[in-house]
Coordinates of C-alpha atoms in Angstrom, one line a residue:
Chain A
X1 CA 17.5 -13.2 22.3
X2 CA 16.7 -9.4 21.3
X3 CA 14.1 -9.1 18.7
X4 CA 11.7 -6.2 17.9
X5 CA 9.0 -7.4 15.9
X6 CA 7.3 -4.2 14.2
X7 CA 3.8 -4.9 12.8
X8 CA 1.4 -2.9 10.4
X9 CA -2.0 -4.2 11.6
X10 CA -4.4 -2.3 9.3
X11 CA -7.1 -0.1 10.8
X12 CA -9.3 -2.3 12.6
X13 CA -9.6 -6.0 13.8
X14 CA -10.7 -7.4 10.4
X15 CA -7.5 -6.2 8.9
X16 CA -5.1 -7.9 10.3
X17 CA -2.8 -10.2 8.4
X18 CA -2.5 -14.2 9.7
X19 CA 0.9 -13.5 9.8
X20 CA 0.4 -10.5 11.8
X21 CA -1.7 -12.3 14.6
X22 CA 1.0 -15.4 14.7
X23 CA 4.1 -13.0 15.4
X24 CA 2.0 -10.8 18.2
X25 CA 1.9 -14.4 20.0
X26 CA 5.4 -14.6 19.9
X27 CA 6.2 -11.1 22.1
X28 CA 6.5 -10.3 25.7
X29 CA 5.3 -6.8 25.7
X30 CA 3.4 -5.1 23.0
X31 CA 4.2 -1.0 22.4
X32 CA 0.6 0.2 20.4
X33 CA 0.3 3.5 18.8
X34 CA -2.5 6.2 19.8
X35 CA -4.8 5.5 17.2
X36 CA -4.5 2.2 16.9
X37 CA -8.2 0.3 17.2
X38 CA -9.1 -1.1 20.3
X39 CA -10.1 -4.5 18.6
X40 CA -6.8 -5.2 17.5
X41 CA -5.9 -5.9 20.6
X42 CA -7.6 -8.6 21.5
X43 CA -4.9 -10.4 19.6
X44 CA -2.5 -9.4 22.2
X45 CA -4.6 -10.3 25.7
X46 CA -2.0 -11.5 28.0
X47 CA 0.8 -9.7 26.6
X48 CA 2.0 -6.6 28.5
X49 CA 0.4 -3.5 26.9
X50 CA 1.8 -0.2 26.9
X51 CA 0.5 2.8 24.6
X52 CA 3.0 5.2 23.2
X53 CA 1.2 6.8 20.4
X54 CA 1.9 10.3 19.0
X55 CA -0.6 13.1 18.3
X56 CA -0.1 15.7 16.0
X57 CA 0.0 18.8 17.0
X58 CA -0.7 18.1 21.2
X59 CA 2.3 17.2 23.4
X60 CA 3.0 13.6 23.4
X61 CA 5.5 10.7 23.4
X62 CA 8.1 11.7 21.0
X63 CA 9.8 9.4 18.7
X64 CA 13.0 9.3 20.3
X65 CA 11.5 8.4 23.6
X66 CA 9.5 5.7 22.0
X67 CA 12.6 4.7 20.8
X68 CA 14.2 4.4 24.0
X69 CA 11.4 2.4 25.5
X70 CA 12.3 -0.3 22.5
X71 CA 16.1 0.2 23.7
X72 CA 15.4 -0.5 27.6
X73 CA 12.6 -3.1 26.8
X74 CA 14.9 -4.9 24.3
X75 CA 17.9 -4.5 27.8
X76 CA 15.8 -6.6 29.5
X77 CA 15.8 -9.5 27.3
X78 CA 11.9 -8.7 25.8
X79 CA 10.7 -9.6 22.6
X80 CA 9.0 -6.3 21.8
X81 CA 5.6 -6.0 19.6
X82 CA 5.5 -2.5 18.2
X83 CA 2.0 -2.6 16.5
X84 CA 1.0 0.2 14.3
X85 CA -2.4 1.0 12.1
X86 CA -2.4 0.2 8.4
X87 CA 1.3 -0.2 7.1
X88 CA 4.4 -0.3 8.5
X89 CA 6.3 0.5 5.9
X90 CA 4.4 3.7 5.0
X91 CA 4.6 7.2 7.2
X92 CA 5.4 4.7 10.6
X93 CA 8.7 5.7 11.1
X94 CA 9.5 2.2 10.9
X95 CA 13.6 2.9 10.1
X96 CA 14.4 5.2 13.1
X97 CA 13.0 2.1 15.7
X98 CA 14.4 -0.3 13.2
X99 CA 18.2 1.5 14.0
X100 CA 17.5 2.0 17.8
X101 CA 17.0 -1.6 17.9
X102 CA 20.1 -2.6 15.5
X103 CA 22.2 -0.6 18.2
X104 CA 21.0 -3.2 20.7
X105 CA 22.0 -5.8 18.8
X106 CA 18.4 -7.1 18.4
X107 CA 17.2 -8.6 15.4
X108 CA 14.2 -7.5 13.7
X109 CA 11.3 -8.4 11.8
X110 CA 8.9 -6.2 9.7
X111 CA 5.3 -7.4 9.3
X112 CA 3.5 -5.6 6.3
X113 CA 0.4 -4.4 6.6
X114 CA -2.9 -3.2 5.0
X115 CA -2.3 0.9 4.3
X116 CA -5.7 3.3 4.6
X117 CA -5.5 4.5 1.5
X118 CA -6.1 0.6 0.3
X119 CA -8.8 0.4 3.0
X120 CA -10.3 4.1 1.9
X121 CA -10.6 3.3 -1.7
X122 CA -12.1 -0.3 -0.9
X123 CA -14.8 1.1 1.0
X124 CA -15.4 3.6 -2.1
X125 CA -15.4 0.4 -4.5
X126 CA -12.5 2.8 -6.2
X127 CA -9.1 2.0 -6.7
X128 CA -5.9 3.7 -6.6
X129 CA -4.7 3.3 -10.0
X130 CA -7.0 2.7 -12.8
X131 CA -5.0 2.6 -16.6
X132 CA -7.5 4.3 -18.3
X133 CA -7.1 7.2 -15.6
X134 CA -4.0 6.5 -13.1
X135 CA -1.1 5.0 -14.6
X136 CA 0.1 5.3 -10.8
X137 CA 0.0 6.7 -7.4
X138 CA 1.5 9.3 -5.5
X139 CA 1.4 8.8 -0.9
X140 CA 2.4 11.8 0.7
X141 CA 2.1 13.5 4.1
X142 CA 0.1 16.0 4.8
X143 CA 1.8 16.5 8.2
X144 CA 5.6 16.9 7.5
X145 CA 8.5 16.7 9.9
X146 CA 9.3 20.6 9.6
X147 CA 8.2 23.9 8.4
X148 CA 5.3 24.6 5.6
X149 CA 3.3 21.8 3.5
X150 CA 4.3 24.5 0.6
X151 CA 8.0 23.9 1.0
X152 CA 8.2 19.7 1.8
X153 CA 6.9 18.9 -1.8
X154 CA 7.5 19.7 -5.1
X155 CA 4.1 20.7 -6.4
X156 CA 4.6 21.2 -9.8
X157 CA 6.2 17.7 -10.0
X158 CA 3.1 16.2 -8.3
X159 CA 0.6 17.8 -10.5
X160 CA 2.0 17.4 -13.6
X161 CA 2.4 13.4 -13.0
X162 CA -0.8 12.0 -14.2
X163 CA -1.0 10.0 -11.3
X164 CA -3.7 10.3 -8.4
X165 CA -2.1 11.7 -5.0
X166 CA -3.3 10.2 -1.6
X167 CA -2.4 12.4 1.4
X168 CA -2.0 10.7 4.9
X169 CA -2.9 13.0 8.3
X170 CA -3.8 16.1 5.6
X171 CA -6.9 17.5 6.8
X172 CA -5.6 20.5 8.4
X173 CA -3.3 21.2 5.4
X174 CA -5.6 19.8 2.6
X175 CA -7.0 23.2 1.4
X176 CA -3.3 24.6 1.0
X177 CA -2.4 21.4 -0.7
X178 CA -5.4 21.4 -3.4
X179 CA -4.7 25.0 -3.7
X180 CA -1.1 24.2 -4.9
X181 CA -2.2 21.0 -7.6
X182 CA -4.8 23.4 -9.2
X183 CA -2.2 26.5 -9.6
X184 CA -0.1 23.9 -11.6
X185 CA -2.9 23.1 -13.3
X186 CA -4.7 20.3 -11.9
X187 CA -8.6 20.6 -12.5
X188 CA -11.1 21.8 -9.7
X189 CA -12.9 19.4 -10.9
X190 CA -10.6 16.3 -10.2
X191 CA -12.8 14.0 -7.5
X192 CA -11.6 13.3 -4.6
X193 CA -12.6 11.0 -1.5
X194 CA -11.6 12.1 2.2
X195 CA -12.3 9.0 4.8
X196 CA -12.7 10.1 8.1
X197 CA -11.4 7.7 11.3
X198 CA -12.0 4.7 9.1
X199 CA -12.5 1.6 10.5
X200 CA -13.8 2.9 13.8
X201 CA -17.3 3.5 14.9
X202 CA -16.6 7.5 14.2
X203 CA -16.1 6.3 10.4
X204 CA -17.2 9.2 7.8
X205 CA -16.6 9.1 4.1
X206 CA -16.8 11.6 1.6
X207 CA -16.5 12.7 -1.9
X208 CA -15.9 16.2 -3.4
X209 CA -13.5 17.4 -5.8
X210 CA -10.7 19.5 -5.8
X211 CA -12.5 22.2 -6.4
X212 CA -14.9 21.9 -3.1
X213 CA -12.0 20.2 -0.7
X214 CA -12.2 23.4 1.8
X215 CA -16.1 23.6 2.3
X216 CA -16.4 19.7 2.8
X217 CA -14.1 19.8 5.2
X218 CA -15.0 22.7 6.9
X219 CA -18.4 22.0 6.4
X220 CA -18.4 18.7 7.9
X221 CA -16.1 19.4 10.6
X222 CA -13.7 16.8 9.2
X223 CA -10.9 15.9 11.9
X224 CA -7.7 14.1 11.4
X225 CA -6.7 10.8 11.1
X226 CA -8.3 11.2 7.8
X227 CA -6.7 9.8 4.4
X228 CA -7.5 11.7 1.2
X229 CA -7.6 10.2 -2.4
X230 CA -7.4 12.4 -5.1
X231 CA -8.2 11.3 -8.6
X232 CA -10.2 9.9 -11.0
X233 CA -10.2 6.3 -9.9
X234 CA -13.7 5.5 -9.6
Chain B
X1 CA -28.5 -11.9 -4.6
X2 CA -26.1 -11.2 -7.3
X3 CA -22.4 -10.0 -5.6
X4 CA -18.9 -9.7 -6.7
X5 CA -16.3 -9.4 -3.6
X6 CA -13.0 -8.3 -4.8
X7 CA -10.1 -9.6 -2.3
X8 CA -6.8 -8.7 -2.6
X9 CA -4.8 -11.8 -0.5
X10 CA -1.5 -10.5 -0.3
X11 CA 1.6 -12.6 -1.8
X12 CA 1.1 -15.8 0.9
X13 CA -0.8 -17.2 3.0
X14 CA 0.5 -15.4 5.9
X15 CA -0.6 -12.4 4.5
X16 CA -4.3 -12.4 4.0
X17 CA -6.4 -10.7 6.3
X18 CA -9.0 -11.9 8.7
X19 CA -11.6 -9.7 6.3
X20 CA -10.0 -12.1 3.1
X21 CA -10.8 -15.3 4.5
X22 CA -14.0 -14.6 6.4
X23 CA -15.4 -13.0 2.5
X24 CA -13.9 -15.8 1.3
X25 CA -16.5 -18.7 2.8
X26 CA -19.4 -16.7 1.9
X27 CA -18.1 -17.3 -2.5
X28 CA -19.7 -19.9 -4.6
X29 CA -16.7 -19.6 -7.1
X30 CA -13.8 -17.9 -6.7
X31 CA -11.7 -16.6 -9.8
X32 CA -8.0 -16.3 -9.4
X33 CA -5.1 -14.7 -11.0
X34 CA -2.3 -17.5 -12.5
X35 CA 0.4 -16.0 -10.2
X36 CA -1.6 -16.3 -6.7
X37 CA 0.6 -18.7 -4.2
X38 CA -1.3 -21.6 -4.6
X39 CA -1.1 -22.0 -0.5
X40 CA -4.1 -19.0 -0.3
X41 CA -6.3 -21.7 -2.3
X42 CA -6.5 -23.6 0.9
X43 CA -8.6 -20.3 2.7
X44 CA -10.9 -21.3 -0.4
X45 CA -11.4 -25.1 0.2
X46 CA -14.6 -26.5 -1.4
X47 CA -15.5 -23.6 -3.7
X48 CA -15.8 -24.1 -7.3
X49 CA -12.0 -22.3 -8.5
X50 CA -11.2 -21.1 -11.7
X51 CA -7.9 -19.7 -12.5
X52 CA -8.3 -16.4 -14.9
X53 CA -5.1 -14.8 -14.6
X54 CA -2.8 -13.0 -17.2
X55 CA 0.3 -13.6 -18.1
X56 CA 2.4 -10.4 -19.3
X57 CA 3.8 -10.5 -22.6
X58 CA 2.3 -13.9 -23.1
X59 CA -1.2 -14.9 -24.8
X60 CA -3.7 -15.4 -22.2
X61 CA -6.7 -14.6 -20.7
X62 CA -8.0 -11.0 -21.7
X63 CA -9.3 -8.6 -19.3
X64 CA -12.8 -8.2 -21.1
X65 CA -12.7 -12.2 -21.2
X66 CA -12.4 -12.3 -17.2
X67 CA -15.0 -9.6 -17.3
X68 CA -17.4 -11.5 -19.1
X69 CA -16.6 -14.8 -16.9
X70 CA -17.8 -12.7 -13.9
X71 CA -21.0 -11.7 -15.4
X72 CA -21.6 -14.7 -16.8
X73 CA -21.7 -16.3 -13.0
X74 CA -23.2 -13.5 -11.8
X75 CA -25.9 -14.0 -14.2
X76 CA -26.3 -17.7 -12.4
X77 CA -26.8 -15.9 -9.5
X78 CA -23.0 -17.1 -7.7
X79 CA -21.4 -15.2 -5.2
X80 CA -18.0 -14.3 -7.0
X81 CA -15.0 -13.4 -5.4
X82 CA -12.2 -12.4 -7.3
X83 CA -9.2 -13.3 -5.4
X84 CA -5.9 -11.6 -6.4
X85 CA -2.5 -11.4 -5.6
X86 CA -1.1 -8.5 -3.1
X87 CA -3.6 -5.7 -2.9
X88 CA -6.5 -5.2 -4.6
X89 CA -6.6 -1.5 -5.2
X90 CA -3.4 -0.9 -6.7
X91 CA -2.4 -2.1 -10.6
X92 CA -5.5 -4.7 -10.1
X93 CA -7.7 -3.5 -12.9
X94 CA -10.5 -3.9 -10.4
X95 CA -12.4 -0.8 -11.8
X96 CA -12.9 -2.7 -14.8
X97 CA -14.5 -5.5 -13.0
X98 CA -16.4 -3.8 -10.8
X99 CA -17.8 -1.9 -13.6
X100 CA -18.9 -5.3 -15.4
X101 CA -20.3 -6.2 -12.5
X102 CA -22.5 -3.0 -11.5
X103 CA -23.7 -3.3 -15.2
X104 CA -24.9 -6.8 -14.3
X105 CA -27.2 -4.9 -11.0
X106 CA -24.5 -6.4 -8.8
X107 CA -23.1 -5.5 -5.1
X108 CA -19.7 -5.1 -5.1
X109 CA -17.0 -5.3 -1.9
X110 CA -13.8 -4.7 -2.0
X111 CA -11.6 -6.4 0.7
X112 CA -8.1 -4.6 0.7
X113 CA -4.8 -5.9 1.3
X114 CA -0.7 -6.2 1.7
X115 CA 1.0 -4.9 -1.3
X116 CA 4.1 -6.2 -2.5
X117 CA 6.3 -3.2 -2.3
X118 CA 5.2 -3.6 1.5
X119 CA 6.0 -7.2 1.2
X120 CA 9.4 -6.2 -0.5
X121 CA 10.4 -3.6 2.0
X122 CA 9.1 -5.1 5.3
X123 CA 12.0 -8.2 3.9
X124 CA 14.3 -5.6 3.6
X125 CA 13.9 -4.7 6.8
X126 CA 13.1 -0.9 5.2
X127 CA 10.3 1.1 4.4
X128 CA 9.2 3.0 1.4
X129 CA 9.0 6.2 3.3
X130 CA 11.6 7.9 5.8
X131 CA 11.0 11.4 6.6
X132 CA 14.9 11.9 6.5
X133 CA 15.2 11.6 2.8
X134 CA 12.1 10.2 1.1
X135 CA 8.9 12.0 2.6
X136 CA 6.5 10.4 0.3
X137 CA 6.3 6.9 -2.2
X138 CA 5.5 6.7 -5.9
X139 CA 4.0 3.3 -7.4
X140 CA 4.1 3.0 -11.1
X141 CA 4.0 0.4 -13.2
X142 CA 6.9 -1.2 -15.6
X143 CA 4.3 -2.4 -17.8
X144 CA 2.2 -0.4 -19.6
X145 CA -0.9 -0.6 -21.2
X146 CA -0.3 0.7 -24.7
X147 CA 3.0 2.0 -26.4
X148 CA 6.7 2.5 -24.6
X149 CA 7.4 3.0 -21.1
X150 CA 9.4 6.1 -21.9
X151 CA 6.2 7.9 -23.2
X152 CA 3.9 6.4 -20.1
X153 CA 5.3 8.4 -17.4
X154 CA 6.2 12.0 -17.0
X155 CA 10.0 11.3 -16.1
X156 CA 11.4 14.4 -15.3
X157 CA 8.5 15.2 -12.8
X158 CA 9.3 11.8 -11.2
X159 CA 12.5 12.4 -10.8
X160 CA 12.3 15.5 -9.5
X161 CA 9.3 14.6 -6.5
X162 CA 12.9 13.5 -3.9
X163 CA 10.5 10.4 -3.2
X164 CA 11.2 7.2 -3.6
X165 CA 9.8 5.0 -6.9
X166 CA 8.1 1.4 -6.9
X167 CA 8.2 -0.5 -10.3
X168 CA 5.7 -3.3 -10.2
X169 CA 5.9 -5.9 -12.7
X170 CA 9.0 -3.9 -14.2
X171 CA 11.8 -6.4 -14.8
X172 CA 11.8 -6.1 -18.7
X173 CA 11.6 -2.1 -18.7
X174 CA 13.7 -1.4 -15.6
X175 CA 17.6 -0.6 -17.7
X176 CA 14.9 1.9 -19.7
X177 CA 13.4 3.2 -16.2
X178 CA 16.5 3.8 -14.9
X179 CA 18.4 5.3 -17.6
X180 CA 15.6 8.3 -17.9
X181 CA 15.3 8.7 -13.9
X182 CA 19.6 9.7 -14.1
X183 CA 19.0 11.9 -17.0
X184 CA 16.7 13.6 -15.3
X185 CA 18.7 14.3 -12.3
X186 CA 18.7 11.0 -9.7
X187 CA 22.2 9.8 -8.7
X188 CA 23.6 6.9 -9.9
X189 CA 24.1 5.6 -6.1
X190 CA 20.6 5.8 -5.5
X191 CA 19.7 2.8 -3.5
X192 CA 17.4 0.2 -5.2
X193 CA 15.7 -3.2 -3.1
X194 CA 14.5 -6.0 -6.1
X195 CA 12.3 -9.1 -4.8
X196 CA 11.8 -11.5 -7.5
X197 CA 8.5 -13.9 -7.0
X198 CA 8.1 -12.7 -3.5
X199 CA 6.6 -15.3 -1.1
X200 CA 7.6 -17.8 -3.3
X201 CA 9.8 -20.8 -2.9
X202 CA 11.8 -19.1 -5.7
X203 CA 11.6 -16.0 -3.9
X204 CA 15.4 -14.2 -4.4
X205 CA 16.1 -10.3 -2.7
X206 CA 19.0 -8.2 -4.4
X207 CA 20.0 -4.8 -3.4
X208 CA 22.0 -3.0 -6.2
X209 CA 21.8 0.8 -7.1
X210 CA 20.4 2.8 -9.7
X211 CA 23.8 2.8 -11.6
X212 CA 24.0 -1.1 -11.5
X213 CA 20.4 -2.2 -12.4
X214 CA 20.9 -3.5 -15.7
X215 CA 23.9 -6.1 -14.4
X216 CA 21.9 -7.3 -11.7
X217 CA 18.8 -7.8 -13.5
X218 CA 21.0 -9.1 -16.6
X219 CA 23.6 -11.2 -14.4
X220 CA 20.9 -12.9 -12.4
X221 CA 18.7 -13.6 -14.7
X222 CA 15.7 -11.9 -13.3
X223 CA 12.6 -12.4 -14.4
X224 CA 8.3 -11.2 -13.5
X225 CA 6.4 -10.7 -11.3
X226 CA 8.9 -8.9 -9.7
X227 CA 8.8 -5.8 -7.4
X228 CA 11.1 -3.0 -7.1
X229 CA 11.7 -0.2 -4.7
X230 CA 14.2 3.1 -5.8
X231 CA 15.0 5.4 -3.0
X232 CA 17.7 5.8 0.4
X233 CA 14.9 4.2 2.6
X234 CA 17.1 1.9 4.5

């Protein structure tokens, strides 16, 4: 029986959902990104562990030799664990392992998970959406497939929504990004909160505004994985 | 030691985090919205409950009513938690609480979790992001505060972002949602996922398009709290 069994486990070993910890007892071998927090798995001890987590901007396992390792793993008659931080369904590239293991044959099974920019504003005691502010919210990348942040997104769309804008892996492409809201006319003074490798013992957080984005992070020496909230929401 | 923790549960009681049920036991009362599966009371076991949630469209509790409830046990020195549905950071008026409660000299903690467009895609087996044709997610919601949905949202900057759209809570407004996303440009054939009272035992998934919205909703009768996901994301 094929299955891949792909699991957003939230950033650390708090997070985790009870559904998340039942289905990681069901695999044979568990495939755990980079990032992922060292506490998490504890929930898989006596599963076979392999890491095959990708690093922006270094050389690393690619996706389509992560999905190959789902291919041969799922060949040998596994049930595979692919555990990722926060979400699965958001920025985990969830569909392209969800068709390599399809072309097995496998089944699969999707395990939703808690997404930093939940766990960010929570630690804040913000929110994402707030009716008197937000109306909505806005997850993009700030780390896209190909070319220049400039060209992924349409900017003057995503200013002139109302909504605040959460940007996943955008620390090295933040100051470009605020750079674009405020030309189409997005206040300098919109706050925003940055939350450096959250859930880990490294965990920073910070506030700013659009306005001072560049000097906090340069300032502060901020690093990826970072998420980044902008908006009034608290 | 007045404190208000804010815990967003998820949709079942699969889905709440190790963080949820461990904030949980350390409540004297725990407030809960009307549409929380009743099988996350059971993480809540001893505690005094009170149900406070709203019903759209319907007469109900107020916010400002729940507000006062909070401060009101806050002011009898309880730990509160106020356990909602999915996550707690998104649509969850929690701003307004945790402002009630900071006025009262409170702590406040916020304990994130699983939202139900990550519910409603991880059933789908889809995501609400693929970097082939959606690089980023919007969440909005289908029922808005004051006045008419068309006049909520800036439509022709949503549908010109190319990412996909959740509607939460958007059942009675979605023909209206719909109809201004294709004037403004989104194909008809634009896949859309709908999960009606997810994690429910009247739980029902329908995949339709943006051109056929209205019939489904219409011919199957579907009704609140219902969650759905616009976009080619699987």
């Amino acid at each position: 029986m094929k299955e891949l069994i792909i699991i957003g486990a939230g950033l650390g070993p708090q997070s985790i959902t009870l559904q998340g910890i039942n289905e990681l007892k069901r695999a044979d071998i568990v495939l755990y990104d980079r990032l992922l927090h060292p506490g998490i798995l504890d929930f898989a001890r006596g599963k076979e562990l392999v890491q095959v987590g990708k690093t922006p901007y270094k050389h690393c396992i690619r996706q389509d030799e992560i999905n190959d390792l789902i291919k041969k793993c799922l060949s040998e008659g596994k049930i595979v664990a692919r555990l990722k931080g926060g979400d699965s369904t958001v920025f985990a590239r969830s569909i392209e392992e969800i068709e390599a293991a399809e072309e097995m044959g496998a089944d699969v099974m999707i395990v939703p998970g808690v997404t930093s920019a939940a766990t960010l504003s929570a630690k804040m005691r913000a929110a994402l959406t707030d009716r008197r502010t937000a109306s909505g919210v806005v997850f993009i990348t700030g780390h896209p497939k190909n070319g220049e942040i400039e060209d992924t997104y349409n900017w003057k769309a995503l200013a002139g929504l109302g909504l605040s804008i959460v940007i996943y892996m955008g620390v090295k492409n933040a100051p470009r990004i605020c750079r674009k809201l405020v030309e189409f006319g997005m206040s300098e003074l919109t706050s925003v909160m940055i939350g450096e490798k959250l859930e880990t013992e490294q965990e920073r957080l910070f506030r700013c505004t659009l306005g001072t984005i560049s000097e906090t992070i340069e300032g502060n020496m901020i690093e990826n994985p970072a998420t980044i909230v902008i908006g009034d929401v608290g």
